PDB file of C-alpha atoms and ligand atoms in Angstrom:
ATOM      1  CA  UNK A 155     -14.596 -23.319  18.903  1.00 90.00           C
ATOM      2  CA  UNK A 156     -15.612 -20.012  20.891  1.00 96.00           C
ATOM      3  CA  UNK A 157     -14.103 -16.639  20.330  1.00 98.00           C
ATOM      4  CA  UNK A 158     -14.223 -13.662  21.699  1.00 98.00           C
ATOM      5  CA  UNK A 159     -15.489 -10.220  20.811  1.00 98.00           C
ATOM      6  CA  UNK A 160     -15.319  -6.829  22.260  1.00 98.00           C
ATOM      7  CA  UNK A 161     -16.444  -3.797  20.134  1.00 98.00           C
ATOM      8  CA  UNK A 162     -14.547  -1.391  22.364  1.00 97.00           C
ATOM      9  CA  UNK A 163     -16.536   2.101  21.535  1.00 94.00           C
ATOM     10  CA  UNK A 164     -16.312   5.730  23.078  1.00 91.00           C
ATOM     11  CA  UNK A 165     -18.830   5.021  25.296  1.00 92.00           C
ATOM     12  CA  UNK A 166     -19.148   1.492  25.992  1.00 95.00           C
ATOM     13  CA  UNK A 167     -17.786  -1.944  25.480  1.00 98.00           C
ATOM     14  CA  UNK A 168     -20.041  -4.747  24.196  1.00 98.00           C
ATOM     15  CA  UNK A 169     -18.240  -7.518  25.302  1.00 98.00           C
ATOM     16  CA  UNK A 170     -19.369 -11.351  23.818  1.00 98.00           C
ATOM     17  CA  UNK A 171     -18.669 -14.337  23.516  1.00 98.00           C
ATOM     18  CA  UNK A 172     -19.774 -16.339  20.102  1.00 97.00           C
ATOM     19  CA  UNK A 173     -19.951 -20.023  18.267  1.00 94.00           C
ATOM     20  CA  UNK A 174     -17.826 -20.348  14.698  1.00 83.00           C
ATOM     21  CA  UNK A 175     -21.300 -19.754  13.036  1.00 88.00           C
ATOM     22  CA  UNK A 176     -21.548 -15.862  14.147  1.00 83.00           C
ATOM     23  CA  UNK A 177     -24.169 -17.246  17.448  1.00 93.00           C
ATOM     24  CA  UNK A 178     -23.334 -14.578  20.081  1.00 95.00           C
ATOM     25  CA  UNK A 179     -23.445 -16.768  23.506  1.00 97.00           C
ATOM     26  CA  UNK A 180     -23.308 -14.140  25.915  1.00 97.00           C
ATOM     27  CA  UNK A 181     -22.553 -10.722  26.120  1.00 97.00           C
ATOM     28  CA  UNK A 182     -22.597  -8.099  28.750  1.00 98.00           C
ATOM     29  CA  UNK A 183     -22.209  -4.492  27.994  1.00 98.00           C
ATOM     30  CA  UNK A 184     -19.016  -2.293  29.838  1.00 97.00           C
ATOM     31  CA  UNK A 185     -19.368   1.669  30.064  1.00 96.00           C
ATOM     32  CA  UNK A 186     -15.720   3.004  28.779  1.00 96.00           C
ATOM     33  CA  UNK A 187     -14.688   5.014  31.902  1.00 96.00           C
ATOM     34  CA  UNK A 188     -11.253   5.270  32.442  1.00 97.00           C
ATOM     35  CA  UNK A 189      -8.757   2.352  30.943  1.00 97.00           C
ATOM     36  CA  UNK A 190      -7.809   0.623  34.533  1.00 97.00           C
ATOM     37  CA  UNK A 191     -11.590   0.380  34.889  1.00 98.00           C
ATOM     38  CA  UNK A 192     -13.256  -1.509  31.848  1.00 98.00           C
ATOM     39  CA  UNK A 193     -10.391  -3.698  30.438  1.00 98.00           C
ATOM     40  CA  UNK A 194     -10.793  -5.090  33.964  1.00 98.00           C
ATOM     41  CA  UNK A 195     -14.196  -5.037  33.327  1.00 98.00           C
ATOM     42  CA  UNK A 196     -14.124  -7.025  30.490  1.00 98.00           C
ATOM     43  CA  UNK A 197     -11.038  -9.211  32.037  1.00 98.00           C
ATOM     44  CA  UNK A 198     -13.808 -10.551  33.848  1.00 98.00           C
ATOM     45  CA  UNK A 199     -16.628 -10.985  31.643  1.00 98.00           C
ATOM     46  CA  UNK A 200     -14.624 -13.688  29.532  1.00 98.00           C
ATOM     47  CA  UNK A 201     -13.185 -15.001  33.255  1.00 97.00           C
ATOM     48  CA  UNK A 202     -16.644 -16.196  33.353  1.00 97.00           C
ATOM     49  CA  UNK A 203     -17.258 -18.062  30.477  1.00 96.00           C
ATOM     50  CA  UNK A 204     -15.187 -20.850  28.751  1.00 94.00           C
ATOM     51  CA  UNK A 205     -12.430 -19.764  27.921  1.00 94.00           C
ATOM     52  CA  UNK A 206     -11.964 -18.440  23.865  1.00 97.00           C
ATOM     53  CA  UNK A 207      -9.833 -19.381  21.106  1.00 97.00           C
ATOM     54  CA  UNK A 208      -9.304 -15.375  20.302  1.00 98.00           C
ATOM     55  CA  UNK A 209     -10.672 -12.689  21.319  1.00 98.00           C
ATOM     56  CA  UNK A 210     -11.416 -10.263  18.563  1.00 98.00           C
ATOM     57  CA  UNK A 211     -11.102  -6.360  19.615  1.00 98.00           C
ATOM     58  CA  UNK A 212     -13.264  -2.950  16.920  1.00 98.00           C
ATOM     59  CA  UNK A 213     -11.551  -0.288  19.255  1.00 97.00           C
ATOM     60  CA  UNK A 214     -12.314   3.286  17.928  1.00 95.00           C
ATOM     61  CA  UNK A 215      -9.416   5.030  17.365  1.00 90.00           C
ATOM     62  CA  UNK A 216      -6.342   6.479  16.832  1.00 93.00           C
ATOM     63  CA  UNK A 217      -5.251   3.238  17.033  1.00 96.00           C
ATOM     64  CA  UNK A 218      -1.948   1.631  16.196  1.00 97.00           C
ATOM     65  CA  UNK A 219      -1.750  -1.328  14.007  1.00 96.00           C
ATOM     66  CA  UNK A 220       1.653  -1.861  13.026  1.00 95.00           C
ATOM     67  CA  UNK A 221       2.916  -5.500  14.484  1.00 92.00           C
ATOM     68  CA  UNK A 222       6.571  -4.062  14.329  1.00 94.00           C
ATOM     69  CA  UNK A 223       5.250  -1.002  16.358  1.00 96.00           C
ATOM     70  CA  UNK A 224       6.261  -0.774  20.140  1.00 97.00           C
ATOM     71  CA  UNK A 225       3.006   0.854  20.626  1.00 97.00           C
ATOM     72  CA  UNK A 226       1.159  -1.993  18.423  1.00 97.00           C
ATOM     73  CA  UNK A 227      -2.350  -2.475  19.898  1.00 98.00           C
ATOM     74  CA  UNK A 228      -2.732   1.137  20.910  1.00 98.00           C
ATOM     75  CA  UNK A 229      -5.765   3.453  20.837  1.00 97.00           C
ATOM     76  CA  UNK A 230      -2.982   5.957  20.100  1.00 96.00           C
ATOM     77  CA  UNK A 231      -4.104  10.305  19.862  1.00 93.00           C
ATOM     78  CA  UNK A 232      -7.176  10.250  21.470  1.00 90.00           C
ATOM     79  CA  UNK A 233      -8.467  12.689  22.212  1.00 85.00           C
ATOM     80  CA  UNK A 234     -11.278  11.073  24.522  1.00 90.00           C
ATOM     81  CA  UNK A 235      -9.681  12.003  28.251  1.00 93.00           C
ATOM     82  CA  UNK A 236      -7.301   9.048  29.875  1.00 96.00           C
ATOM     83  CA  UNK A 237      -7.048   6.560  26.670  1.00 97.00           C
ATOM     84  CA  UNK A 238      -4.828   8.484  25.322  1.00 96.00           C
ATOM     85  CA  UNK A 239      -1.847   5.681  24.380  1.00 97.00           C
ATOM     86  CA  UNK A 240      -3.783   3.422  26.556  1.00 98.00           C
ATOM     87  CA  UNK A 241      -1.916  -0.146  26.017  1.00 98.00           C
ATOM     88  CA  UNK A 242      -5.202  -2.277  25.114  1.00 98.00           C
ATOM     89  CA  UNK A 243      -4.235  -5.868  23.593  1.00 98.00           C
ATOM     90  CA  UNK A 244      -1.403  -6.406  26.291  1.00 98.00           C
ATOM     91  CA  UNK A 245      -3.362  -6.575  29.750  1.00 98.00           C
ATOM     92  CA  UNK A 246      -6.252  -8.597  27.607  1.00 98.00           C
ATOM     93  CA  UNK A 247      -4.103 -11.403  25.897  1.00 97.00           C
ATOM     94  CA  UNK A 248      -1.764 -10.863  29.507  1.00 97.00           C
ATOM     95  CA  UNK A 249      -4.262 -11.958  31.610  1.00 97.00           C
ATOM     96  CA  UNK A 250      -6.912 -14.551  29.142  1.00 97.00           C
ATOM     97  CA  UNK A 251      -3.776 -15.668  27.397  1.00 97.00           C
ATOM     98  CA  UNK A 252      -5.164 -16.105  23.910  1.00 97.00           C
ATOM     99  CA  UNK A 253      -4.423 -14.857  20.573  1.00 97.00           C
ATOM    100  CA  UNK A 254      -6.003 -10.713  20.251  1.00 98.00           C
ATOM    101  CA  UNK A 255      -7.567  -9.589  16.772  1.00 98.00           C
ATOM    102  CA  UNK A 256      -7.297  -6.194  17.245  1.00 98.00           C
ATOM    103  CA  UNK A 257      -8.728  -3.396  14.082  1.00 98.00           C
ATOM    104  CA  UNK A 258     -10.909  -0.418  14.457  1.00 97.00           C
ATOM    105  CA  UNK A 259     -14.339  -0.326  15.201  1.00 97.00           C
ATOM    106  CA  UNK A 260     -15.570   0.349  12.093  1.00 97.00           C
ATOM    107  CA  UNK A 261     -13.567  -1.852  10.005  1.00 98.00           C
ATOM    108  CA  UNK A 262     -14.491  -4.879  11.966  1.00 98.00           C
ATOM    109  CA  UNK A 263     -18.261  -3.312  11.130  1.00 98.00           C
ATOM    110  CA  UNK A 264     -17.843  -3.214   7.713  1.00 98.00           C
ATOM    111  CA  UNK A 265     -16.132  -7.240   8.446  1.00 98.00           C
ATOM    112  CA  UNK A 266     -19.197  -7.861  10.101  1.00 97.00           C
ATOM    113  CA  UNK A 267     -21.259  -6.584   7.296  1.00 98.00           C
ATOM    114  CA  UNK A 268     -19.020  -8.167   4.967  1.00 98.00           C
ATOM    115  CA  UNK A 269     -18.949 -11.887   6.141  1.00 96.00           C
ATOM    116  CA  UNK A 270     -22.471 -11.982   7.373  1.00 96.00           C
ATOM    117  CA  UNK A 271     -24.681  -9.021   6.585  1.00 97.00           C
ATOM    118  CA  UNK A 272     -25.214  -6.669   3.961  1.00 98.00           C
ATOM    119  CA  UNK A 273     -21.673  -6.833   2.001  1.00 98.00           C
ATOM    120  CA  UNK A 274     -22.197 -10.582   1.975  1.00 98.00           C
ATOM    121  CA  UNK A 275     -20.707 -12.065  -1.199  1.00 98.00           C
ATOM    122  CA  UNK A 276     -18.116  -9.068  -2.856  1.00 98.00           C
ATOM    123  CA  UNK A 277     -14.610  -8.364  -3.151  1.00 98.00           C
ATOM    124  CA  UNK A 278     -14.537  -5.315  -1.747  1.00 98.00           C
ATOM    125  CA  UNK A 279     -17.316  -2.825   0.083  1.00 98.00           C
ATOM    126  CA  UNK A 280     -17.492   0.262   2.494  1.00 98.00           C
ATOM    127  CA  UNK A 281     -18.783   1.085   5.761  1.00 98.00           C
ATOM    128  CA  UNK A 282     -19.164   4.507   6.599  1.00 98.00           C
ATOM    129  CA  UNK A 283     -20.468   4.799  10.280  1.00 97.00           C
ATOM    130  CA  UNK A 284     -22.561   8.453  11.419  1.00 98.00           C
ATOM    131  CA  UNK A 285     -22.333   7.952  14.706  1.00 95.00           C
ATOM    132  CA  UNK A 286     -20.726  10.926  17.474  1.00 93.00           C
ATOM    133  CA  UNK A 287     -18.293  10.781  14.630  1.00 95.00           C
ATOM    134  CA  UNK A 288     -17.868   9.791  11.461  1.00 97.00           C
ATOM    135  CA  UNK A 289     -15.533   6.565  10.216  1.00 97.00           C
ATOM    136  CA  UNK A 290     -14.854   3.949   7.123  1.00 98.00           C
ATOM    137  CA  UNK A 291     -13.563   0.520   7.302  1.00 98.00           C
ATOM    138  CA  UNK A 292     -13.627  -1.080   4.227  1.00 98.00           C
ATOM    139  CA  UNK A 293     -12.587  -4.464   2.594  1.00 98.00           C
ATOM    140  CA  UNK A 294     -10.936  -4.303  -0.070  1.00 97.00           C
ATOM    141  CA  UNK A 295     -10.195  -7.404  -2.289  1.00 96.00           C
ATOM    142  CA  UNK A 296     -11.162 -10.181   0.454  1.00 95.00           C
ATOM    143  CA  UNK A 297      -8.890  -7.305   3.169  1.00 96.00           C
ATOM    144  CA  UNK A 298      -9.070  -5.167   5.506  1.00 97.00           C
ATOM    145  CA  UNK A 299      -7.904  -1.686   4.581  1.00 97.00           C
ATOM    146  CA  UNK A 300      -4.624  -0.677   6.354  1.00 94.00           C
ATOM    147  CA  UNK A 301      -1.651   0.684   4.804  1.00 92.00           C
ATOM    148  CA  UNK A 302      -0.137   3.635   6.593  1.00 92.00           C
ATOM    149  CA  UNK A 303      -2.036   3.629   9.710  1.00 91.00           C
ATOM    150  CA  UNK A 304      -6.177   2.640   8.782  1.00 93.00           C
ATOM    151  CA  UNK A 305      -8.474   5.033   6.611  1.00 95.00           C
ATOM    152  CA  UNK A 306      -9.120   8.224   8.335  1.00 96.00           C
ATOM    153  CA  UNK A 307     -12.210   8.752   5.904  1.00 97.00           C
ATOM    154  CA  UNK A 308     -14.019  10.808   8.637  1.00 97.00           C
ATOM    155  CA  UNK A 309     -11.472  13.515   8.437  1.00 97.00           C
ATOM    156  CA  UNK A 310     -11.752  14.152   4.144  1.00 98.00           C
ATOM    157  CA  UNK A 311     -12.107  17.702   4.041  1.00 98.00           C
ATOM    158  CA  UNK A 312     -15.744  18.582   1.617  1.00 98.00           C
ATOM    159  CA  UNK A 313     -17.226  21.561   0.130  1.00 98.00           C
ATOM    160  CA  UNK A 314     -18.755  24.110   2.198  1.00 98.00           C
ATOM    161  CA  UNK A 315     -20.240  26.751   1.649  1.00 98.00           C
ATOM    162  CA  UNK A 316     -20.135  29.554   4.940  1.00 97.00           C
ATOM    163  CA  UNK A 317     -22.372  31.173   3.886  1.00 98.00           C
ATOM    164  CA  UNK A 318     -25.661  28.502   3.094  1.00 97.00           C
ATOM    165  CA  UNK A 319     -23.810  26.964   6.585  1.00 98.00           C
ATOM    166  CA  UNK A 320     -21.707  29.189   8.722  1.00 98.00           C
ATOM    167  CA  UNK A 321     -21.114  26.802  11.018  1.00 98.00           C
ATOM    168  CA  UNK A 322     -17.299  26.484  11.773  1.00 98.00           C
ATOM    169  CA  UNK A 323     -17.381  22.460  12.331  1.00 98.00           C
ATOM    170  CA  UNK A 324     -16.930  20.124  15.398  1.00 98.00           C
ATOM    171  CA  UNK A 325     -13.366  18.850  14.822  1.00 96.00           C
ATOM    172  CA  UNK A 326     -10.470  19.674  17.395  1.00 93.00           C
ATOM    173  CA  UNK A 327      -8.118  19.188  14.855  1.00 94.00           C
ATOM    174  CA  UNK A 328      -9.305  20.520  11.262  1.00 97.00           C
ATOM    175  CA  UNK A 329     -12.559  22.731  12.467  1.00 98.00           C
ATOM    176  CA  UNK A 330     -15.158  21.784   8.806  1.00 98.00           C
ATOM    177  CA  UNK A 331     -13.855  18.162   7.922  1.00 98.00           C
ATOM    178  CA  UNK A 332     -16.899  15.800   7.619  1.00 98.00           C
ATOM    179  CA  UNK A 333     -16.354  14.728  10.757  1.00 98.00           C
ATOM    180  CA  UNK A 334     -16.633  18.369  11.946  1.00 98.00           C
ATOM    181  CA  UNK A 335     -20.014  19.509   9.431  1.00 98.00           C
ATOM    182  CA  UNK A 336     -21.631  16.146   9.995  1.00 98.00           C
ATOM    183  CA  UNK A 337     -21.129  14.182  13.215  1.00 98.00           C
ATOM    184  CA  UNK A 338     -24.075  13.802  15.394  1.00 97.00           C
ATOM    185  CA  UNK A 339     -21.171  15.543  17.343  1.00 97.00           C
ATOM    186  CA  UNK A 340     -21.823  18.679  15.375  1.00 98.00           C
ATOM    187  CA  UNK A 341     -25.390  17.837  14.597  1.00 98.00           C
ATOM    188  CA  UNK A 342     -25.519  19.085  18.712  1.00 98.00           C
ATOM    189  CA  UNK A 343     -23.281  21.931  17.877  1.00 98.00           C
ATOM    190  CA  UNK A 344     -24.966  23.493  15.650  1.00 98.00           C
ATOM    191  CA  UNK A 345     -27.584  22.748  16.157  1.00 98.00           C
ATOM    192  CA  UNK A 346     -27.849  23.209  19.554  1.00 98.00           C
ATOM    193  CA  UNK A 347     -29.240  19.930  20.705  1.00 98.00           C
ATOM    194  CA  UNK A 348     -29.004  16.484  20.188  1.00 98.00           C
ATOM    195  CA  UNK A 349     -29.082  15.148  16.351  1.00 97.00           C
ATOM    196  CA  UNK A 350     -32.110  12.526  17.296  1.00 96.00           C
ATOM    197  CA  UNK A 351     -34.067  15.748  18.467  1.00 97.00           C
ATOM    198  CA  UNK A 352     -33.367  17.400  15.678  1.00 97.00           C
ATOM    199  CA  UNK A 353     -36.521  17.860  13.668  1.00 96.00           C
ATOM    200  CA  UNK A 354     -36.197  21.477  11.156  1.00 96.00           C
ATOM    201  CA  UNK A 355     -36.739  20.446   7.526  1.00 97.00           C
ATOM    202  CA  UNK A 356     -32.837  21.771   6.775  1.00 97.00           C
ATOM    203  CA  UNK A 357     -31.017  20.617   8.732  1.00 98.00           C
ATOM    204  CA  UNK A 358     -31.549  17.008   7.435  1.00 98.00           C
ATOM    205  CA  UNK A 359     -30.953  18.505   4.206  1.00 98.00           C
ATOM    206  CA  UNK A 360     -27.845  19.277   4.951  1.00 98.00           C
ATOM    207  CA  UNK A 361     -26.564  16.585   6.430  1.00 98.00           C
ATOM    208  CA  UNK A 362     -28.131  14.202   3.044  1.00 98.00           C
ATOM    209  CA  UNK A 363     -25.654  17.108   1.170  1.00 98.00           C
ATOM    210  CA  UNK A 364     -23.039  16.157   3.377  1.00 98.00           C
ATOM    211  CA  UNK A 365     -23.174  12.961   3.381  1.00 98.00           C
ATOM    212  CA  UNK A 366     -23.788  12.375  -0.430  1.00 98.00           C
ATOM    213  CA  UNK A 367     -20.617  14.796  -1.141  1.00 98.00           C
ATOM    214  CA  UNK A 368     -18.761  11.983   0.803  1.00 98.00           C
ATOM    215  CA  UNK A 369     -20.121   9.405  -0.780  1.00 98.00           C
ATOM    216  CA  UNK A 370     -19.597  10.153  -4.258  1.00 98.00           C
ATOM    217  CA  UNK A 371     -15.621  11.042  -3.585  1.00 98.00           C
ATOM    218  CA  UNK A 372     -15.326   7.523  -1.549  1.00 98.00           C
ATOM    219  CA  UNK A 373     -17.158   6.109  -4.933  1.00 98.00           C
ATOM    220  CA  UNK A 374     -14.944   7.420  -7.066  1.00 98.00           C
ATOM    221  CA  UNK A 375     -11.426   7.249  -4.620  1.00 97.00           C
ATOM    222  CA  UNK A 376     -12.425   3.719  -3.422  1.00 97.00           C
ATOM    223  CA  UNK A 377     -14.945   2.084  -6.312  1.00 97.00           C
ATOM    224  CA  UNK A 378     -16.805   0.278  -3.673  1.00 98.00           C
ATOM    225  CA  UNK A 379     -19.231  -2.757  -4.734  1.00 98.00           C
ATOM    226  CA  UNK A 380     -21.356  -1.665  -1.730  1.00 98.00           C
ATOM    227  CA  UNK A 381     -21.334   1.322   0.647  1.00 98.00           C
ATOM    228  CA  UNK A 382     -22.960   0.619   3.942  1.00 98.00           C
ATOM    229  CA  UNK A 383     -23.654   3.496   5.833  1.00 98.00           C
ATOM    230  CA  UNK A 384     -24.073   2.527  10.067  1.00 97.00           C
ATOM    231  CA  UNK A 385     -24.066   4.703  13.226  1.00 96.00           C
ATOM    232  CA  UNK A 386     -27.311   6.221  14.956  1.00 96.00           C
ATOM    233  CA  UNK A 387     -27.352   9.602  12.233  1.00 97.00           C
ATOM    234  CA  UNK A 388     -28.025   7.630   9.477  1.00 97.00           C
ATOM    235  CA  UNK A 389     -31.168   5.713  11.404  1.00 96.00           C
ATOM    236  CA  UNK A 390     -33.212   9.268  10.881  1.00 97.00           C
ATOM    237  CA  UNK A 391     -35.784   8.290   8.238  1.00 94.00           C
ATOM    238  CA  UNK A 392     -35.012   8.852   4.634  1.00 96.00           C
ATOM    239  CA  UNK A 393     -32.151  10.249   5.059  1.00 98.00           C
ATOM    240  CA  UNK A 394     -30.637   7.485   2.857  1.00 98.00           C
ATOM    241  CA  UNK A 395     -33.336   7.592   0.185  1.00 98.00           C
ATOM    242  CA  UNK A 396     -31.923  11.269   0.264  1.00 98.00           C
ATOM    243  CA  UNK A 397     -28.688  10.810   0.252  1.00 98.00           C
ATOM    244  CA  UNK A 398     -28.751   8.662  -2.679  1.00 98.00           C
ATOM    245  CA  UNK A 399     -30.915  11.224  -4.437  1.00 98.00           C
ATOM    246  CA  UNK A 400     -28.018  13.588  -4.076  1.00 98.00           C
ATOM    247  CA  UNK A 401     -24.712  11.253  -4.475  1.00 98.00           C
ATOM    248  CA  UNK A 402     -26.646  10.573  -8.157  1.00 97.00           C
ATOM    249  CA  UNK A 403     -26.751  13.996  -9.357  1.00 97.00           C
ATOM    250  CA  UNK A 404     -23.218  14.812  -7.987  1.00 98.00           C
ATOM    251  CA  UNK A 405     -21.824  11.847  -9.519  1.00 97.00           C
ATOM    252  CA  UNK A 406     -23.483  13.154 -12.993  1.00 97.00           C
ATOM    253  CA  UNK A 407     -23.275  10.268 -14.984  1.00 95.00           C
ATOM    254  CA  UNK A 408     -20.239   8.812 -14.400  1.00 96.00           C
ATOM    255  CA  UNK A 409     -19.131   6.399 -15.036  1.00 96.00           C
ATOM    256  CA  UNK A 410     -21.678   5.036 -17.115  1.00 94.00           C
ATOM    257  CA  UNK A 411     -22.474   2.059 -14.944  1.00 94.00           C
ATOM    258  CA  UNK A 412     -25.570   0.966 -13.674  1.00 89.00           C
ATOM    259  CA  UNK A 413     -25.714   1.880 -10.283  1.00 92.00           C
ATOM    260  CA  UNK A 414     -23.565   5.356 -10.398  1.00 95.00           C
ATOM    261  CA  UNK A 415     -26.695   6.343 -13.190  1.00 93.00           C
ATOM    262  CA  UNK A 416     -29.399   5.068 -12.172  1.00 94.00           C
ATOM    263  CA  UNK A 417     -32.231   5.055  -8.356  1.00 96.00           C
ATOM    264  CA  UNK A 418     -32.973   1.165  -8.557  1.00 96.00           C
ATOM    265  CA  UNK A 419     -29.702   0.566  -8.810  1.00 95.00           C
ATOM    266  CA  UNK A 420     -28.581   3.171  -6.103  1.00 97.00           C
ATOM    267  CA  UNK A 421     -31.164   1.557  -3.611  1.00 97.00           C
ATOM    268  CA  UNK A 422     -28.866  -1.568  -3.742  1.00 97.00           C
ATOM    269  CA  UNK A 423     -25.512   0.118  -3.871  1.00 98.00           C
ATOM    270  CA  UNK A 424     -25.897   3.233  -0.971  1.00 98.00           C
ATOM    271  CA  UNK A 425     -27.739   0.955   1.810  1.00 98.00           C
ATOM    272  CA  UNK A 426     -28.515   0.551   5.413  1.00 98.00           C
ATOM    273  CA  UNK A 427     -27.034  -2.133   7.594  1.00 98.00           C
ATOM    274  CA  UNK A 428     -27.859  -5.419   7.325  1.00 97.00           C
ATOM    275  CA  UNK A 429     -26.657  -6.648  10.950  1.00 96.00           C
ATOM    276  CA  UNK A 430     -28.683  -3.713  13.039  1.00 86.00           C
ATOM    277  CA  UNK A 431     -26.353  -2.460  16.002  1.00 90.00           C
ATOM    278  CA  UNK A 432     -24.095  -6.295  15.220  1.00 95.00           C
ATOM    279  CA  UNK A 433     -22.151  -4.956  12.782  1.00 97.00           C
ATOM    280  CA  UNK A 434     -19.421  -3.756  15.755  1.00 97.00           C
ATOM    281  CA  UNK A 435     -19.777  -7.249  17.488  1.00 97.00           C
ATOM    282  CA  UNK A 436     -20.082  -9.972  15.178  1.00 97.00           C
ATOM    283  CA  UNK A 437     -16.936  -8.417  13.273  1.00 98.00           C
ATOM    284  CA  UNK A 438     -15.354  -8.516  15.659  1.00 98.00           C
ATOM    285  CA  UNK A 439     -15.464 -11.802  16.336  1.00 98.00           C
ATOM    286  CA  UNK A 440     -14.098 -12.200  12.578  1.00 97.00           C
ATOM    287  CA  UNK A 441     -11.275 -10.269  14.055  1.00 98.00           C
ATOM    288  CA  UNK A 442     -11.271 -13.463  16.742  1.00 98.00           C
ATOM    289  CA  UNK A 443     -11.266 -16.022  13.754  1.00 96.00           C
ATOM    290  CA  UNK A 444      -8.625 -15.016  12.208  1.00 96.00           C
ATOM    291  CA  UNK A 445      -6.307 -14.151  14.684  1.00 96.00           C
ATOM    292  CA  UNK A 446      -6.072 -17.714  14.728  1.00 96.00           C
ATOM    293  CA  UNK A 447      -6.996 -18.748  10.877  1.00 94.00           C
ATOM    294  CA  UNK A 448      -4.640 -15.616  10.269  1.00 89.00           C
ATOM    295  CA  UNK A 449      -6.933 -15.433   6.414  1.00 82.00           C
ATOM    296  CA  UNK A 450      -7.639 -11.678   6.236  1.00 81.00           C
TER     297      UNK A 450
HETATM  298 ZN1   ZN B  14     -10.655  16.012  11.710  1.00 58.73          ZN
END
């Protein structure tokens, strides 16, 4: 059985064909230009390969996941120019004549890590990406977390002391929400250069503080058995360890269960992804599998 996968990001689409064991047999990167260029380029990739049983798409959002909605399968209110209210699912299904699994890019990454990576063997995990934006996907009780729409944890509010950090925040909707304070874009705007070029210790202390607040809130709201932090910004050396140390302080020993009260155990609770940059695309493969098997 072959499965197709698309990790549909805001800057690039990673298209891949995989066998049933999650091995990638072929892949290609398509730039996220206009929808009328990017979607046909993805279709051409799959036409060059043996037809998969289904294709899974993990997409940047927000997206419409309600099967009863007239805009199911659309990217909806994105500020990304040209992409607001873009139908992603129908053009792929019509051109390739296979079932399409569709979910958020972060839910796909959570799924990939749950099936093949750092979340294996657990029931409930959260995957947080800290890149240009901040997103969260989750597997809860062995199923992808949806609900009213899908989690938008990046837009939760966290304490922001303007005396310490006068930056007003980069979120076009909320200003100083979590994404507005701690995303790669927030760092770029606050420090005047891309996050990977920021070397000031205070900048990364602040980043660890915001992420630790986020992890604490996530821990209390979702009760995950593991929190995986991926994305470009999270690759910063020692950032995750600093988040662990600070989160442990914020959790303050409550409730008294080992990962939340002990730094060694916390190292197993708050981790980086184990699939490197493949969490999303391998998760999209699993979305394709689910489009055939319907287990999620
Ligand atoms: Zn926001």
